Coordinates of C-alpha atoms and ligand atoms in Angstrom, one line a residue:
X1 CA 0.0 0.0 0.0
X2 CA 1.4 3.4 -0.9
X3 CA 1.4 6.4 1.4
X4 CA -1.1 9.2 0.8
X5 CA 1.9 11.6 0.3
X6 CA 2.2 10.2 -3.2
X7 CA -1.3 11.3 -4.2
X8 CA -2.8 13.9 -1.9
X9 CA -1.3 17.0 -0.4
X10 CA -2.5 17.7 3.1
X11 CA -3.9 21.2 3.8
X12 CA -5.3 22.0 7.3
X13 CA -8.1 20.1 9.0
X14 CA -9.1 17.2 6.8
X15 CA -12.6 15.9 6.5
X16 CA -13.0 12.6 4.5
X17 CA -16.5 11.6 3.5
X18 CA -16.7 7.9 2.3
X19 CA -19.6 7.2 0.0
X20 CA -21.0 9.8 -2.5
X21 CA -24.6 8.5 -2.6
X22 CA -27.9 10.2 -1.7
X23 CA -26.5 11.5 1.6
X24 CA -22.7 11.7 1.0
X25 CA -22.8 13.7 -2.2
X26 CA -25.0 16.3 -0.7
X27 CA -22.8 16.6 2.4
X28 CA -19.5 16.8 0.5
X29 CA -20.8 19.3 -1.9
X30 CA -22.0 21.6 0.9
X31 CA -18.8 21.1 2.9
X32 CA -16.8 22.0 -0.2
X33 CA -18.8 25.1 -0.8
X34 CA -18.6 26.1 2.9
X35 CA -15.2 25.0 4.1
X36 CA -13.2 23.9 1.0
X37 CA -13.7 27.2 -0.8
X38 CA -12.5 29.3 2.1
X39 CA -9.6 27.0 2.9
X40 CA -11.0 26.4 6.4
X41 CA -10.7 22.6 5.8
X42 CA -9.7 20.1 3.1
X43 CA -12.7 18.1 2.0
X44 CA -12.2 14.7 0.3
X45 CA -14.8 12.3 -1.1
X46 CA -13.9 8.6 -1.4
X47 CA -16.2 6.4 -3.5
X48 CA -15.7 3.1 -5.2
X49 CA -17.4 4.3 -8.3
X50 CA -16.4 7.3 -10.6
X51 CA -20.0 8.4 -11.0
X52 CA -23.0 9.1 -8.8
X53 CA -26.5 8.1 -9.6
X54 CA -29.5 8.7 -7.3
X55 CA -30.3 5.2 -6.1
X56 CA -34.1 5.7 -6.1
X57 CA -33.9 6.0 -9.9
X58 CA -32.5 2.4 -10.4
X59 CA -35.8 0.8 -10.9
X60 CA -36.3 3.1 -13.9
X61 CA -32.9 2.1 -15.3
X62 CA -34.0 -1.6 -14.8
X63 CA -37.3 -1.0 -16.6
X64 CA -35.5 0.7 -19.5
X65 CA -37.4 3.9 -19.0
X66 CA -34.3 5.9 -18.0
X67 CA -30.9 6.2 -19.6
X68 CA -28.4 6.2 -16.7
X69 CA -25.8 8.1 -18.8
X70 CA -28.0 11.2 -18.8
X71 CA -28.5 11.1 -15.0
X72 CA -25.0 10.1 -13.8
X73 CA -22.8 12.8 -12.3
X74 CA -19.0 12.5 -12.5
X75 CA -17.5 12.9 -9.0
X76 CA -14.4 14.6 -10.5
X77 CA -16.5 17.3 -12.1
X78 CA -18.6 17.9 -9.0
X79 CA -15.4 18.1 -7.0
X80 CA -14.0 20.7 -9.3
X81 CA -17.2 22.8 -9.2
X82 CA -17.6 22.6 -5.4
X83 CA -14.0 22.8 -4.0
X84 CA -13.5 19.2 -2.8
X85 CA -11.2 16.4 -3.9
X86 CA -12.2 13.0 -5.2
X87 CA -10.4 9.7 -4.5
X88 CA -11.8 6.7 -6.3
X89 CA -11.5 3.4 -4.4
X90 CA -13.3 1.2 -1.8
X91 CA -12.9 1.7 1.9
X92 CA -11.3 -1.5 3.3
X93 CA -10.3 -0.5 6.8
X94 CA -9.8 2.2 9.4
X95 CA -6.8 2.6 11.7
X96 CA -8.3 4.6 14.5
X97 CA -5.0 5.0 16.4
X98 CA -3.3 6.5 13.4
X99 CA -6.5 8.2 12.1
X100 CA -6.1 6.7 8.6
X101 CA -8.4 4.9 6.3
X102 CA -7.3 2.1 3.8
X103 CA -8.6 2.5 0.3
X104 CA -8.4 -0.3 -2.3
X105 CA -6.6 -0.1 -5.6
X106 CA -8.8 1.0 -8.5
X107 CA -8.8 -0.8 -11.8
X108 CA -10.1 0.2 -15.3
X109 CA -12.6 -1.8 -17.4
X110 CA -9.7 -4.0 -18.7
X111 CA -8.6 -4.8 -15.2
X112 CA -5.5 -2.7 -15.4
X113 CA -4.6 -0.8 -12.2
X114 CA -5.5 2.9 -12.4
X115 CA -4.7 3.8 -8.8
X116 CA -2.8 1.8 -6.2
X117 CA -4.2 0.9 -2.7
X118 CA -3.7 3.9 -0.5
X119 CA -3.9 5.2 3.1
X120 CA -5.5 8.5 3.7
X121 CA -5.2 10.5 6.9
X122 CA -8.3 12.2 8.4
X123 CA -9.1 14.5 11.2
X124 CA -12.8 13.9 10.8
X125 CA -14.2 10.9 9.0
X126 CA -17.8 10.5 7.8
X127 CA -19.1 7.1 6.7
X128 CA -22.0 7.1 4.2
X129 CA -21.6 3.9 2.3
X130 CA -25.2 2.9 2.1
X131 CA -26.5 -0.7 2.3
X132 CA -26.5 -3.9 0.2
X133 CA -29.1 -6.5 -0.7
X134 CA -29.7 -9.2 1.9
X135 CA -30.7 -12.6 0.4
X136 CA -31.3 -14.1 3.9
X137 CA -29.5 -17.3 2.8
X138 CA -32.4 -18.4 0.6
X139 CA -31.1 -21.2 -1.7
X140 CA -30.4 -20.0 -5.2
X141 CA -31.4 -16.3 -4.5
X142 CA -27.9 -14.8 -4.8
X143 CA -27.2 -16.8 -8.0
X144 CA -30.6 -16.6 -9.8
X145 CA -32.1 -13.3 -8.7
X146 CA -30.9 -9.8 -9.6
X147 CA -30.5 -7.2 -6.9
X148 CA -30.9 -3.5 -7.6
X149 CA -28.0 -1.9 -5.7
X150 CA -26.0 -0.5 -8.6
X151 CA -26.3 0.8 -12.1
X152 CA -24.6 -2.3 -13.4
X153 CA -27.2 -4.6 -11.8
X154 CA -30.1 -2.4 -13.1
X155 CA -28.6 -2.5 -16.6
X156 CA -28.0 -6.2 -16.3
X157 CA -31.7 -6.7 -15.5
X158 CA -32.7 -4.4 -18.5
X159 CA -30.5 -6.4 -20.9
X160 CA -31.9 -9.7 -19.6
X161 CA -35.4 -8.4 -20.0
X162 CA -34.8 -7.5 -23.6
X163 CA -33.1 -10.8 -24.3
X164 CA -36.1 -12.7 -22.8
X165 CA -38.5 -10.7 -25.0
X166 CA -36.4 -11.3 -28.1
X167 CA -36.4 -15.0 -27.4
X168 CA -40.1 -15.0 -26.8
X169 CA -40.9 -13.1 -30.0
X170 CA -38.7 -15.6 -32.0
X171 CA -40.3 -18.7 -30.6
X172 CA -37.4 -19.6 -28.3
X173 CA -39.1 -18.8 -25.0
X174 CA -42.1 -20.0 -23.0
X175 CA -45.6 -20.3 -24.6
X176 CA -48.7 -19.6 -22.6
X177 CA -51.9 -21.7 -22.5
X178 CA -53.4 -19.2 -25.0
X179 CA -50.6 -20.2 -27.5
X180 CA -49.0 -16.7 -27.2
X181 CA -45.3 -16.2 -26.3
X182 CA -44.8 -15.1 -22.7
X183 CA -42.2 -13.6 -20.5
X184 CA -42.6 -14.1 -16.7
X185 CA -41.0 -11.6 -14.2
X186 CA -41.0 -12.3 -10.5
X187 CA -40.3 -9.5 -8.0
X188 CA -39.6 -10.8 -4.5
X189 CA -40.4 -8.2 -1.9
X190 CA -43.3 -5.8 -2.0
X191 CA -41.7 -2.9 -0.2
X192 CA -41.4 0.5 -2.1
X193 CA -38.7 -0.8 -4.4
X194 CA -40.6 -4.0 -5.5
X195 CA -43.9 -2.1 -6.0
X196 CA -42.3 0.8 -7.9
X197 CA -40.4 -1.6 -10.2
X198 CA -43.5 -3.7 -11.0
X199 CA -45.4 -0.5 -12.0
X200 CA -42.5 0.8 -14.0
X201 CA -42.1 -2.4 -15.9
X202 CA -45.6 -1.9 -17.3
X203 CA -44.1 1.1 -19.1
X204 CA -41.9 -1.1 -21.3
X205 CA -44.1 -0.8 -24.4
X206 CA -42.0 1.9 -25.9
X207 CA -38.8 0.0 -25.0
X208 CA -40.0 -3.1 -26.9
X209 CA -40.9 -1.0 -29.9
X210 CA -37.4 0.5 -29.9
X211 CA -36.0 -3.1 -30.2
X212 CA -38.5 -4.0 -33.0
X213 CA -40.4 -6.4 -30.8
X214 CA -43.8 -5.4 -32.3
X215 CA -45.3 -8.9 -32.1
X216 CA -45.2 -8.9 -28.3
X217 CA -48.1 -7.3 -26.5
X218 CA -46.5 -6.0 -23.3
X219 CA -49.7 -6.1 -21.3
X220 CA -50.8 -9.5 -22.4
X221 CA -47.4 -11.3 -22.9
X222 CA -45.3 -9.9 -20.1
X223 CA -46.5 -11.4 -16.8
X224 CA -45.4 -9.7 -13.6
X225 CA -45.8 -11.1 -10.1
X226 CA -44.9 -9.4 -6.9
X227 CA -44.3 -11.9 -4.1
X228 CA -44.4 -10.8 -0.5
X229 CA -43.9 -12.9 2.7
X230 CA -46.0 -10.5 4.8
X231 CA -49.7 -10.4 4.9
X232 CA -49.9 -7.2 2.8
X233 CA -47.8 -5.1 0.4
X234 CA -45.9 -2.0 1.5
X235 CA -45.8 -3.2 5.1
X236 CA -44.0 0.0 6.2
X237 CA -47.0 2.1 5.1
X238 CA -50.6 2.3 6.4
X239 CA -53.2 -0.4 5.6
X240 CA -55.2 2.1 3.5
X241 CA -52.2 2.9 1.3
X242 CA -51.4 -0.8 1.0
X243 CA -55.0 -1.6 -0.1
X244 CA -55.2 1.2 -2.6
X245 CA -51.8 0.3 -4.1
X246 CA -52.9 -3.4 -4.4
X247 CA -56.0 -2.2 -6.4
X248 CA -53.7 -0.1 -8.7
X249 CA -51.4 -3.0 -9.3
X250 CA -54.3 -5.2 -10.2
X251 CA -55.5 -2.6 -12.7
X252 CA -52.0 -2.8 -14.2
X253 CA -52.3 -6.6 -14.4
X254 CA -49.6 -7.1 -11.9
X255 CA -50.1 -10.3 -9.8
X256 CA -49.8 -9.7 -6.1
X257 CA -49.1 -12.8 -3.9
X258 CA -49.0 -12.1 -0.2
X259 CA -48.1 -14.4 2.7
X260 CA -45.9 -16.4 0.4
X261 CA -42.4 -17.0 1.9
X262 CA -39.9 -17.7 -0.8
X263 CA -37.9 -20.8 -0.1
X264 CA -35.8 -21.2 -3.3
X265 CA -35.0 -19.3 -6.4
X266 CA -34.2 -21.5 -9.4
X267 CA -33.0 -20.3 -12.9
X268 CA -36.6 -20.3 -14.1
X269 CA -38.9 -20.2 -11.1
X270 CA -39.6 -19.0 -7.6
X271 CA -40.7 -21.6 -5.0
X272 CA -42.6 -20.7 -1.9
X273 CA -43.2 -22.4 1.5
X274 CA -46.9 -23.0 0.7
X275 CA -45.7 -25.2 -2.2
X276 CA -46.3 -22.7 -5.1
X277 CA -44.0 -22.6 -8.1
X278 CA -44.1 -19.3 -9.9
X279 CA -42.5 -19.3 -13.3
X280 CA -39.8 -16.6 -13.8
X281 CA -37.6 -15.9 -16.8
X282 CA -36.3 -13.0 -14.6
X283 CA -36.3 -12.7 -10.9
X284 CA -35.6 -9.5 -8.9
X285 CA -34.7 -9.6 -5.2
X286 CA -36.1 -6.6 -3.4
X287 CA -36.8 -8.3 -0.1
X288 CA -34.3 -7.0 2.3
X289 CA -31.1 -5.0 2.9
X290 CA -28.2 -5.3 5.2
X291 CA -25.1 -3.2 6.0
X292 CA -21.9 -3.6 3.9
X293 CA -19.7 -6.3 5.4
X294 CA -16.7 -3.9 5.8
X295 CA -18.5 -2.1 8.6
X296 CA -18.3 -5.2 10.9
X297 CA -14.5 -5.2 10.5
X298 CA -13.8 -1.6 11.7
X299 CA -13.8 -2.2 15.4
X300 CA -16.8 0.2 15.9
X301 CA -20.1 -0.8 17.6
X302 CA -22.6 -2.0 15.0
X303 CA -26.3 -2.9 15.2
X304 CA -27.7 -6.3 14.6
X305 CA -28.0 -5.4 10.9
X306 CA -24.3 -4.4 10.9
X307 CA -24.8 -0.6 10.7
X308 CA -22.5 1.8 12.7
X309 CA -24.3 2.7 15.9
X310 CA -24.4 6.5 16.2
X311 CA -25.9 8.9 18.7
X312 CA -28.2 11.9 18.0
X313 CA -25.1 13.9 16.7
X314 CA -24.4 11.0 14.2
X315 CA -21.1 10.3 15.9
X316 CA -20.0 6.8 16.5
X317 CA -20.5 5.7 20.1
X318 CA -16.8 4.7 20.3
X319 CA -15.1 7.5 18.5
X320 CA -16.3 11.1 18.3
X321 CA -14.1 11.8 15.2
X322 CA -16.1 9.2 13.2
X323 CA -19.6 10.1 12.0
X324 CA -21.9 7.8 10.1
X325 CA -25.3 8.5 8.5
X326 CA -27.8 7.3 5.9
X327 CA -28.4 3.6 5.3
X328 CA -25.1 2.5 6.9
X329 CA -25.9 4.0 10.3
X330 CA -28.2 3.0 13.1
X331 CA -29.5 6.3 14.5
X332 CA -32.1 6.5 17.2
X333 CA -35.5 8.0 16.4
X334 CA -36.9 8.5 19.9
X335 CA -40.3 9.8 18.8
X336 CA -41.0 6.5 17.1
X337 CA -39.0 4.4 19.6
X338 CA -37.1 2.9 16.7
X339 CA -34.1 3.7 14.4
X340 CA -34.2 6.2 11.5
X341 CA -35.4 4.1 8.5
X342 CA -33.0 3.6 5.5
X343 CA -34.5 6.1 3.1
X344 CA -33.1 8.8 0.7
X345 CA -35.2 11.3 2.6
X346 CA -33.6 10.4 5.9
X347 CA -30.1 10.6 4.4
X348 CA -30.9 14.0 3.0
X349 CA -32.1 15.2 6.4
X350 CA -29.0 13.9 8.1
X351 CA -26.7 15.5 5.6
X352 CA -28.5 18.8 6.2
X353 CA -28.0 18.3 10.0
X354 CA -24.2 17.7 9.5
X355 CA -23.3 20.8 7.5
Ligands
LIG401 C1 -34.6 0.8 -6.6 C2 -34.6 1.7 -5.3 C3 -35.7 2.6 -5.1 C4 -35.7 3.4 -4.0 N1 -36.7 4.3 -3.8 C5 -36.7 5.1 -2.8 C6 -37.7 6.2 -2.6 O1 -38.6 6.3 -3.5 N2 -37.6 7.0 -1.5 C7 -36.6 6.9 -0.6 O2 -36.6 7.7 0.4 N3 -35.7 5.9 -0.7 C8 -35.7 5.1 -1.7 N4 -34.7 4.1 -1.8 C9 -33.7 4.0 -0.8 C10 -32.6 5.0 -1.0 O3 -32.0 4.8 -2.3 C11 -31.5 4.9 0.1 O4 -32.1 5.0 1.4 C12 -30.5 6.0 0.0 O5 -29.9 5.9 -1.3 C13 -29.4 5.9 1.1 O6 -28.5 6.9 0.9 P1 -27.0 6.7 1.4 O7 -26.3 8.0 1.1 O8 -27.0 6.2 2.8 O9 -26.4 5.5 0.5 P2 -26.4 5.3 -1.0 O10 -27.2 6.3 -1.7 O11 -26.6 3.9 -1.3 O12 -24.8 5.6 -1.4 C14 -23.8 4.8 -0.9 C15 -22.5 5.3 -1.7 O13 -21.4 4.6 -1.1 C16 -20.6 4.0 -2.1 N5 -19.9 2.9 -1.5 C17 -20.4 1.8 -1.0 N6 -19.5 1.0 -0.4 C18 -18.3 1.7 -0.4 C19 -17.0 1.4 0.0 N7 -16.7 0.3 0.7 N8 -16.1 2.3 -0.2 C20 -16.4 3.5 -0.9 N9 -17.6 3.8 -1.4 C21 -18.6 2.9 -1.1 C22 -21.5 3.7 -3.2 O14 -20.8 3.6 -4.5 C23 -22.5 4.8 -3.2 O15 -22.1 5.9 -4.0 C24 -34.7 3.3 -3.0 C25 -33.6 2.3 -3.1 C26 -33.6 1.5 -4.3 C27 -32.5 0.5 -4.5

């Protein structure tokens, strides 16, 4: 690992924000405007990706209704406009005694190293690295279902959807009882992500036309099922919202299966505890999240889900120089006697609190 002296010149109090997602990008931009510009502090963003995309847009990328290239922001450009520095790489460790973080090497698309593994010294460290999909150990889920954590995963889903439609139109896919070609999509988890994706997928008509798939009728030939283990969809929202949304999904011809616990995902089906087999050319897993594994290795207190435990000031219980917020933090919400939920809105409010 190379020393930071080779890449970054130290200037005054240094704030490192790791993770330029919904919360981190907002924070680092404001800190750059406020403290970087005046020289009161050196502000650095570390992210494993060179570009930012607002995660709640990923289901639109997956459905093919949004081109990610027109919505991605280059961190380097944002850094230049807002007086912070950008270091690409993945956080792999923290040395709290020396107040340094370890950042992985960074490779290009051909696998050639762009940047070596580095150590960066901080005075104040802010962790905002979000969360990852949790498959709960369901057999076949990690291999056969697609998660929607990154642009690459969303684009992979879109490519596979188009491929399944091309196969169906050309007689190489499944055929329904009505003799028509059919494409089956299973979405596991009826929280906001699963429900939004199912509705968005009904907008694929223009995407199919663009690929010359005129013989497929998106409404009739693309079958979408949302599968939920709980007794109703959108369990985090009120029963009324859940009931109204169920009606809307039915109007869109989206199948809603509740109280169906998924026990296995195979390459072409989803199996449930009640013995059902739901055909699936494509399966999306939107049934749970967990904290990135690296957080458990940092020697900081973490919640059961692996998030950094922070107090009301968003500082780690064990180290006041380390802050964490957004999905990767477990922050008390006394009014609700629970933790702040993992939402873009919460990450935004916490970023606002921090600057
Ligand atoms: C499809 C979908 C739809 C959603 N819809 C909504 C919605 O409608 N409303 C809502 O409030 N919320 C929604 N959410 C949830 C919302 O996206 C998250 O709560 C929010 O993005 C959390 O913000 P964050 O800053 O904590 O993390 P993120 O936005 O996830 O950003 C994390 C950043 O950290 C980087 N990173 C990760 N690990 C490392 C590492 N080890 N080293 C360096 N960088 C790292 C990532 O590249 C990323 O840039 C949705 C989520 C999804 C997936």
